[in-house]
Short mmCIF file of C-alpha atoms and ligand atoms in Angstrom, two decimals:
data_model
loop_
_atom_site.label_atom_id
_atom_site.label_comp_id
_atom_site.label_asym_id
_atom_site.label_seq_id
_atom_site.Cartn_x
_atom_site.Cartn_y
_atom_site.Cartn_z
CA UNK T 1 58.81 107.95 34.98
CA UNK T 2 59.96 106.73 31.92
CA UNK T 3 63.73 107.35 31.10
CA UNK T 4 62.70 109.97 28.13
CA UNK T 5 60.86 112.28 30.27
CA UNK T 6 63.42 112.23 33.00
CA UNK T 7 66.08 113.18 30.30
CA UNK T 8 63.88 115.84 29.25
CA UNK T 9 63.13 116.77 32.85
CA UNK T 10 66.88 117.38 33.07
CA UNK T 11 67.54 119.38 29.85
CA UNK T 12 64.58 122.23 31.37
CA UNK T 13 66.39 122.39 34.33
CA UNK T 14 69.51 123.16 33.10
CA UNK T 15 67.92 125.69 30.56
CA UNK T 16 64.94 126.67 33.66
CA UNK T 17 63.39 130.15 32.81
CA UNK T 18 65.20 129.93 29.57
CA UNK T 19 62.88 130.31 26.48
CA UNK T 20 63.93 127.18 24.79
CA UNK T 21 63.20 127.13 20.79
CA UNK T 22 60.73 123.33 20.21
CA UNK T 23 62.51 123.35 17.06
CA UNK T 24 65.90 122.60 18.70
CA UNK T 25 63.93 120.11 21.27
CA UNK T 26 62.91 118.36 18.33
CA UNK T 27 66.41 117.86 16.98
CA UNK T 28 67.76 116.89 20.20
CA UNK T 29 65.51 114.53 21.47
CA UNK T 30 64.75 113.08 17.90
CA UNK T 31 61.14 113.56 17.80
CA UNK T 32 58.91 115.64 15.98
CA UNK T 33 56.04 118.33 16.89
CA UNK T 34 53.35 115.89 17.71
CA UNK T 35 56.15 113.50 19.97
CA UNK T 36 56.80 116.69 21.77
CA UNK T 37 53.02 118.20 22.55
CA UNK T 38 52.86 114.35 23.78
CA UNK T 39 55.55 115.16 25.88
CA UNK T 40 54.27 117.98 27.13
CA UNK T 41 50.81 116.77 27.92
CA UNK T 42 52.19 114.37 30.01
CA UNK T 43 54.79 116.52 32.01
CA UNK T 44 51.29 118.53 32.57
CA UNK T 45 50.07 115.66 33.42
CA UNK T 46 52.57 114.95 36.13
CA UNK T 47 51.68 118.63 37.51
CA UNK T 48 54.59 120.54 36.21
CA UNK T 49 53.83 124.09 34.99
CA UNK T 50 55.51 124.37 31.37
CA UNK T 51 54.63 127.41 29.33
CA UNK T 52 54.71 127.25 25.78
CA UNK T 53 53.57 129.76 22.77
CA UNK T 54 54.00 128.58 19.17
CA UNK T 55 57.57 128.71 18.73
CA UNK T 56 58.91 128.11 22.29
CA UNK T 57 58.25 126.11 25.77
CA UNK T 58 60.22 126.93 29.66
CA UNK T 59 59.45 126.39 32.88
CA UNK T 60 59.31 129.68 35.46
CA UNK T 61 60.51 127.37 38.42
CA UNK T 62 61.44 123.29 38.76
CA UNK T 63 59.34 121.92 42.06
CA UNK T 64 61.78 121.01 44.47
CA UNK T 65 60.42 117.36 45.51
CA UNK T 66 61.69 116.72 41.88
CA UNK T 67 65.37 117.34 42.99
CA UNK T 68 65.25 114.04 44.94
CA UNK T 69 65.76 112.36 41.69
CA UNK T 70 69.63 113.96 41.81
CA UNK T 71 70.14 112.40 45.45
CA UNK T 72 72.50 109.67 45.80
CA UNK T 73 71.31 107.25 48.41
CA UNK T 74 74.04 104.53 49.74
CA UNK T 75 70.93 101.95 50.51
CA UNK T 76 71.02 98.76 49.62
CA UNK T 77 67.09 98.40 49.62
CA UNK T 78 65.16 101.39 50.10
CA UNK T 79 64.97 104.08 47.66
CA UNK T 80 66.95 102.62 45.10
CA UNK T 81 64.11 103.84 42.82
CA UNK T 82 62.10 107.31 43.51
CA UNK T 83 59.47 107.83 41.92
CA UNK T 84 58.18 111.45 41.65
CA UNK T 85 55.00 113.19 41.33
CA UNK T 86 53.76 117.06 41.70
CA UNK T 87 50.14 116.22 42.26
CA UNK T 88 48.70 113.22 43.28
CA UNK T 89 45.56 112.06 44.83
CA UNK T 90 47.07 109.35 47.04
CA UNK T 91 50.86 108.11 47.25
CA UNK T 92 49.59 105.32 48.60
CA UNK T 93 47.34 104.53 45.99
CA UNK T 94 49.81 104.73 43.33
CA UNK T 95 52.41 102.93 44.81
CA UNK T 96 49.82 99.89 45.42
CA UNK T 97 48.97 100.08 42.30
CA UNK T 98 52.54 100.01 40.73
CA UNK T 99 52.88 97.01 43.66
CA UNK T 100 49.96 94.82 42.23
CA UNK T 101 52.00 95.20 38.60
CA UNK T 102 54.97 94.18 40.04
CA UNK T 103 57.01 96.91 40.75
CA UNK T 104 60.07 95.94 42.61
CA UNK T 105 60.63 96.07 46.30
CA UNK T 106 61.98 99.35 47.89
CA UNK T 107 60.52 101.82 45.39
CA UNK T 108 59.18 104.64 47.08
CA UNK T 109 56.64 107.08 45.40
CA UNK T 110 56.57 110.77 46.68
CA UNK T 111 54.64 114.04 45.54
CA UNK T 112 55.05 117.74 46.31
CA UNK T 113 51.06 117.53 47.30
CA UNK T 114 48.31 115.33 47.52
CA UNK T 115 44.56 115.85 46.81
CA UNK T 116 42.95 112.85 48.34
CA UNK T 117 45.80 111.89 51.01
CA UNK T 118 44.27 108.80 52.72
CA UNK T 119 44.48 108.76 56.62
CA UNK T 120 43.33 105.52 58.81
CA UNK T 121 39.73 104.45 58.70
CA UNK T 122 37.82 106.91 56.24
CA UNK T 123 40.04 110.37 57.39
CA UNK T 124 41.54 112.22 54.66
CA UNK T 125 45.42 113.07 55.38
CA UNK T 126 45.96 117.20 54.83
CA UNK T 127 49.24 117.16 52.24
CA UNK T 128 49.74 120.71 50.87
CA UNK T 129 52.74 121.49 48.42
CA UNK T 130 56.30 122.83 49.44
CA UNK T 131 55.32 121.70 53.45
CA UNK T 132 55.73 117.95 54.05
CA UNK T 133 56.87 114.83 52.78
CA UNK T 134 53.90 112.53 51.31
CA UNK T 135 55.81 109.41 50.30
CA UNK T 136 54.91 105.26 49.93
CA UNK T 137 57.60 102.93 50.26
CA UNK T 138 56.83 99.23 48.55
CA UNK T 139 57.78 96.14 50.86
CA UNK T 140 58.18 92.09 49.52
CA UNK T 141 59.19 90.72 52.91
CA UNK T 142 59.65 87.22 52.68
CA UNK T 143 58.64 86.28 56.17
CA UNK T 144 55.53 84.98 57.66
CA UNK T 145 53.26 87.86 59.47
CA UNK T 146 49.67 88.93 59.88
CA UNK T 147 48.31 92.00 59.51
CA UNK T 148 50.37 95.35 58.18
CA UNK T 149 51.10 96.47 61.77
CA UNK T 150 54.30 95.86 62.14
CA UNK T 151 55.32 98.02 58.87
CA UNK T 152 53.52 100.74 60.42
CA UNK T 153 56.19 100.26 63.65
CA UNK T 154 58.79 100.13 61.63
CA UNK T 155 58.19 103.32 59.70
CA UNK T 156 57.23 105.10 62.79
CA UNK T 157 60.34 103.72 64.66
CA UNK T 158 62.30 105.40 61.66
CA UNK T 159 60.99 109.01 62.10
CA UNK T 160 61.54 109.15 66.05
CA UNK T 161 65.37 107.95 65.21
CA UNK T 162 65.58 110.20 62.34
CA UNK T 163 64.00 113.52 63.85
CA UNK T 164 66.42 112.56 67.19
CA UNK T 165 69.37 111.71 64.80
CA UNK T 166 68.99 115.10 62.90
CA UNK T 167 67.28 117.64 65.20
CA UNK T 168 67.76 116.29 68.74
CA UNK T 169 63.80 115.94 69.34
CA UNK T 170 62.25 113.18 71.84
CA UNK T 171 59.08 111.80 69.77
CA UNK T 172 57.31 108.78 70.82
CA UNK T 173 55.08 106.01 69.04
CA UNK T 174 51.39 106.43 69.58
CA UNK T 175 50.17 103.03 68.66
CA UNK T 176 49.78 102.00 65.98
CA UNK T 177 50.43 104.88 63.14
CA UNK T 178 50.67 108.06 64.84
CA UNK T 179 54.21 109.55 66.00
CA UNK T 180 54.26 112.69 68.17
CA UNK T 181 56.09 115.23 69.53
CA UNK T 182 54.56 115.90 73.33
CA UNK T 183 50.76 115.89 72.99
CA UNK T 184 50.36 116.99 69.03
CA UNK T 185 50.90 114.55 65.78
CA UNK T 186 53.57 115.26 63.27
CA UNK T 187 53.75 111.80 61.43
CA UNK T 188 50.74 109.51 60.52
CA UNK T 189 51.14 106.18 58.76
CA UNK T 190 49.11 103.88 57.03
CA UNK T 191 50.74 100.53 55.87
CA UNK T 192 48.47 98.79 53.29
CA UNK T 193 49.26 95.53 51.14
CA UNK T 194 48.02 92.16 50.05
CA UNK T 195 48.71 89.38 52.54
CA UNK T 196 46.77 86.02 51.62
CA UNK T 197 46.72 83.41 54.34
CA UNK T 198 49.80 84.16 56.11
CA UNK T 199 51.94 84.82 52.85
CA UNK T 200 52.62 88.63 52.01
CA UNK T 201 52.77 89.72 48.42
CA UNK T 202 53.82 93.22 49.16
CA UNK T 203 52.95 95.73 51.95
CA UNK T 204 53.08 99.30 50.86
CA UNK T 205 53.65 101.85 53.82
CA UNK T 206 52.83 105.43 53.29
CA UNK T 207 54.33 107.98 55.49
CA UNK T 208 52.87 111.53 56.10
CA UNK T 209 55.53 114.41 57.85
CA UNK T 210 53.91 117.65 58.36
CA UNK T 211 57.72 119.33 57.74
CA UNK T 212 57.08 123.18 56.95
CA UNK T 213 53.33 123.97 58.15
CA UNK T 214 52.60 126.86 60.44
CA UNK T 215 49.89 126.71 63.11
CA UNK T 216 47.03 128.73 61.09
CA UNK T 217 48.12 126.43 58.02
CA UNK T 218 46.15 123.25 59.66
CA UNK T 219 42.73 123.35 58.93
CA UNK T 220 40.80 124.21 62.17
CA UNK T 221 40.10 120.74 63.72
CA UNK T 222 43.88 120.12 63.36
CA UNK T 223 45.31 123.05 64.57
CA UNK T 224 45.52 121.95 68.27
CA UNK T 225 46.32 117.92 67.58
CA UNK T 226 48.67 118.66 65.20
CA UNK T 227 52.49 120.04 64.80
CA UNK T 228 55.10 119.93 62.22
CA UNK T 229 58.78 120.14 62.54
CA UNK T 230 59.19 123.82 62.02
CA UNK T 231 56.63 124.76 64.75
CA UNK T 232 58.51 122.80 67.17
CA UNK T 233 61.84 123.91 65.98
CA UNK T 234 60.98 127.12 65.09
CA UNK T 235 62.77 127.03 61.57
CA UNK T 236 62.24 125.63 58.41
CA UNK T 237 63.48 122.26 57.58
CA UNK T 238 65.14 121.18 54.51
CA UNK T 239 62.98 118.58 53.01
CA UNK T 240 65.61 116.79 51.18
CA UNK T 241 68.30 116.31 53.55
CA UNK T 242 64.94 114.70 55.99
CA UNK T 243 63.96 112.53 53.20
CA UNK T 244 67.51 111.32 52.59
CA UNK T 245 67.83 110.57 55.88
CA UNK T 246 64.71 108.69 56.32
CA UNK T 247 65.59 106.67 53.73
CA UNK T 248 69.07 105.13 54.92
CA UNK T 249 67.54 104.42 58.51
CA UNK T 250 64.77 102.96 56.71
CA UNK T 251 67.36 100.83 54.90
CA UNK T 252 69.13 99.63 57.95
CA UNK T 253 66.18 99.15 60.16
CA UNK T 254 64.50 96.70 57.80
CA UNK T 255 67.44 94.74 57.22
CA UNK T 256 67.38 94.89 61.42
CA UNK T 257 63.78 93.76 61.16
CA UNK T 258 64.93 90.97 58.97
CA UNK T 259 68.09 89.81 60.85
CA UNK T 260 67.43 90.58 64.24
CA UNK T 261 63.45 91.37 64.77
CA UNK T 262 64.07 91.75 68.57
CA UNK T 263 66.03 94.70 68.83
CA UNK T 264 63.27 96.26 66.54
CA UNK T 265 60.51 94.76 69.17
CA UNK T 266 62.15 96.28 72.00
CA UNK T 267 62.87 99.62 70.23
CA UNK T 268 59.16 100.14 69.91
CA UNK T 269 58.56 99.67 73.07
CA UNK T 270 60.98 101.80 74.23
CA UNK T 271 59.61 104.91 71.88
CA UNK T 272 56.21 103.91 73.05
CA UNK T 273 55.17 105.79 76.30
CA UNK T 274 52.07 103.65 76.95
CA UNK T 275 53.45 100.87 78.98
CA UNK T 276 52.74 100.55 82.26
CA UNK T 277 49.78 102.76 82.00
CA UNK T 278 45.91 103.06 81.82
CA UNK T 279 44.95 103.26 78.37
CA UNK T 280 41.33 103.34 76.73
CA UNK T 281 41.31 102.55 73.76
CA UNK T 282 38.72 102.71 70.71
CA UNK T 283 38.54 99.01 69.04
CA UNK T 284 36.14 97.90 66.02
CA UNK T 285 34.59 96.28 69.17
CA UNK T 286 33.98 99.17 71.34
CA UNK T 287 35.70 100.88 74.01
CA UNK T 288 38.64 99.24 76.34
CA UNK T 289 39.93 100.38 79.09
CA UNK T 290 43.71 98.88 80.61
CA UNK T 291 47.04 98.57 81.35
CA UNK T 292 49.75 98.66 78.18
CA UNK T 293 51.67 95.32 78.41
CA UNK T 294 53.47 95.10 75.39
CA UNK T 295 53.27 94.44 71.28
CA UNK T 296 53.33 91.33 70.16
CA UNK T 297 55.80 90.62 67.05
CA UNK T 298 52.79 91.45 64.43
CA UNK T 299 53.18 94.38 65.86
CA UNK T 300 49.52 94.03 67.88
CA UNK T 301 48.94 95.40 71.41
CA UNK T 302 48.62 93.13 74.21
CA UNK T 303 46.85 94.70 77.30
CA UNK T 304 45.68 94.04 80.46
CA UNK T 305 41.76 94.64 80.97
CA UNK T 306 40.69 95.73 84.67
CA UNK T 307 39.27 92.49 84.71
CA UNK T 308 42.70 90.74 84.73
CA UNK T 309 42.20 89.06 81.63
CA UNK T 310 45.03 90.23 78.61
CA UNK T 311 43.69 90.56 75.54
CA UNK T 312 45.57 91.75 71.78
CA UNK T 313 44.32 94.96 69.82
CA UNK T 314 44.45 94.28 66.19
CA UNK T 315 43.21 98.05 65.51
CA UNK T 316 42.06 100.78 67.63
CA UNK T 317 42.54 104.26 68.44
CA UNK T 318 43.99 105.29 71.72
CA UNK T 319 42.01 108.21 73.47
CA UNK T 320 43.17 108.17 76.43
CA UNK T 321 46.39 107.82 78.76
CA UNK T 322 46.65 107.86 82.22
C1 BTN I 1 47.08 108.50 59.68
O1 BTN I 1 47.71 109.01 60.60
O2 BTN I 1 45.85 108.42 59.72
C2 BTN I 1 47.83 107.96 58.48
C3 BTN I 1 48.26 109.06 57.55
C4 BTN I 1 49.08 108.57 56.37
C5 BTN I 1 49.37 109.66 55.39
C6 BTN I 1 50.34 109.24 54.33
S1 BTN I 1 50.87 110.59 53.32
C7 BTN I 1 51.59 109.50 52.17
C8 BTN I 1 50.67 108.31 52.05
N1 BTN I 1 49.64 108.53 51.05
C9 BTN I 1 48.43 108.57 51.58
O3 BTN I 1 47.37 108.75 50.95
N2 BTN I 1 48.49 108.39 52.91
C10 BTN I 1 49.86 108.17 53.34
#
């Protein structure tokens, strides 16, 4: 957001519910009536509700995703710039499109809800305001890899750590983008990016927590796959402290994945309860059915068909563990 809003941003949250005269906005941003109905389009733009009559403008209540602008993260790489937004369509799609203009690495774009939350293959990702975090962190790696896979690992190794880390809850790794807490999803990601023969431009992984959403919240097809951290904890969970959170072990585990990729490797597997066991699994292909050996370091799935023969997943869907 450009620096002008953001300093305007501030000023009606120190003065929120105040009725604040446009006349003295005028004077103290420097700008005159048609610079500040500009303003405001845009902040309306951006989904905040401002209220104005002729004379005056203020805001009834400041959306809290907004407050992650005043957190100071002690990262070196991740989240040294937030961007965000009240009401998107797609995180994702924003922060691949800031990614294809340049936009540096480690930039992560959130919003307080999304309309058109994009989940793998053609399933749309259920993002409601004030009860998750919808968020798209922007990756440069400069290392060789195929596929987006092993962003998706990453992230996902991130959220078991962090939920452990802060609330003392086992999840596990449901290869490739799905982390869960027993049986039921809480965490879907879907790492996108622009890789052209072996060289990666940028990856940009978008990360879906259901946080604060209670059972008869899901939509109906989703109510028995899915969970969210205040159904299994039975309290709400601050959003910001989660998000802060995610972002330093973010920070560390990528430098990890750059310095020491094995001990990422073998932390997957270790969060992933598949190994070892029968798995079918739904490939662009068709169905397969065996034994979990292990991911490879593009973060692909190497198992072993009832045949004998081992064979790597690229993509699939698991349906079934024995
Ligand atoms: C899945 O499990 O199918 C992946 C879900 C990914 C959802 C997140 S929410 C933030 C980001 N923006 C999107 O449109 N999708 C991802």
């Amino acid at each position: 957001m450009p620096e002008k809003k953001i300093n305007f941003l501030n000023y009606i949250k120190e003065h929120l519910s105040e009725k604040i005269s446009k006349k003295v906005i005028e004077n103290e941003f420097g700008i005159n009536a048609d610079g500040l109905a500009q303003l405001l389009k845009s902040l309306k733009n951006y989904g905040f509700q401002v209220v104005e009559s002729d004379t005056h403008i203020w805001m009834e209540s400041y959306p809290e995703i907004f407050s992650l602008t005043d957190i100071v993260l002690h990262t070196k790489v991740i989240g040294k710039k937030i961007l965000p937004f009240f009401d998107v369509l797609s995180t994702n799609d924003i922060a691949l499109m800031l990614a294809l203009q340049g936009e540096t690495e480690g930039t992560v774009v959130i919003s307080e809800r999304q309309r058109k939350g994009r989940g793998k293959g053609d399933s749309i990702w259920f993002s409601p305001s004030d009860a998750g975090l919808w968020l798209s962190v922007i990756f440069r790696p400069k290392f060789q890899m195929t596929g987006v896979e092993k962003f998706t690992l990453l992230s996902a190794l991130v959220i078991v750590e962090t939920v452990k880390e802060l609330f003392n809850i086992d999840a596990w790794i449901k290869w490739p983008n799905d982390v869960m807490i027993n049986d039921k999803k809480f965490c879907g990601i879907l790492s996108e990016g622009k890789i052209s023969s072996g060289t990666i431009e940028f990856i940009v992984s978008g990360i879906g927590i259901n946080v604060n959403i209670d059972k008869n919240e899901f939509p109906l097809d989703l109510q028995e796959s899915s969970t969210s951290l205040n159904l299994e904890l039975n309290q709400k969970v601050n959003r910001n402290d989660l998000f802060s959170a995610i972002m330093l072990n973010l920070d560390r585990k990528y430098e990890l994945l750059k310095s020491n990729p094995e001990t990422i490797y073998k932390a997957w597997k270790q969060y992933s309860n598949i190994f070892g066991r029968l798995i079918k699994i739904q490939t662009p292909e068709g169905e397969l059915e065996g034994t979990a050996i292990d991911f490879d370091e593009n973060g692909f799935l190497i198992i072993r068909l009832n045949s004998g023969i081992e064979t790597k997943i690229i993509s699939g869907t698991i349906t079934k563990v024995d």
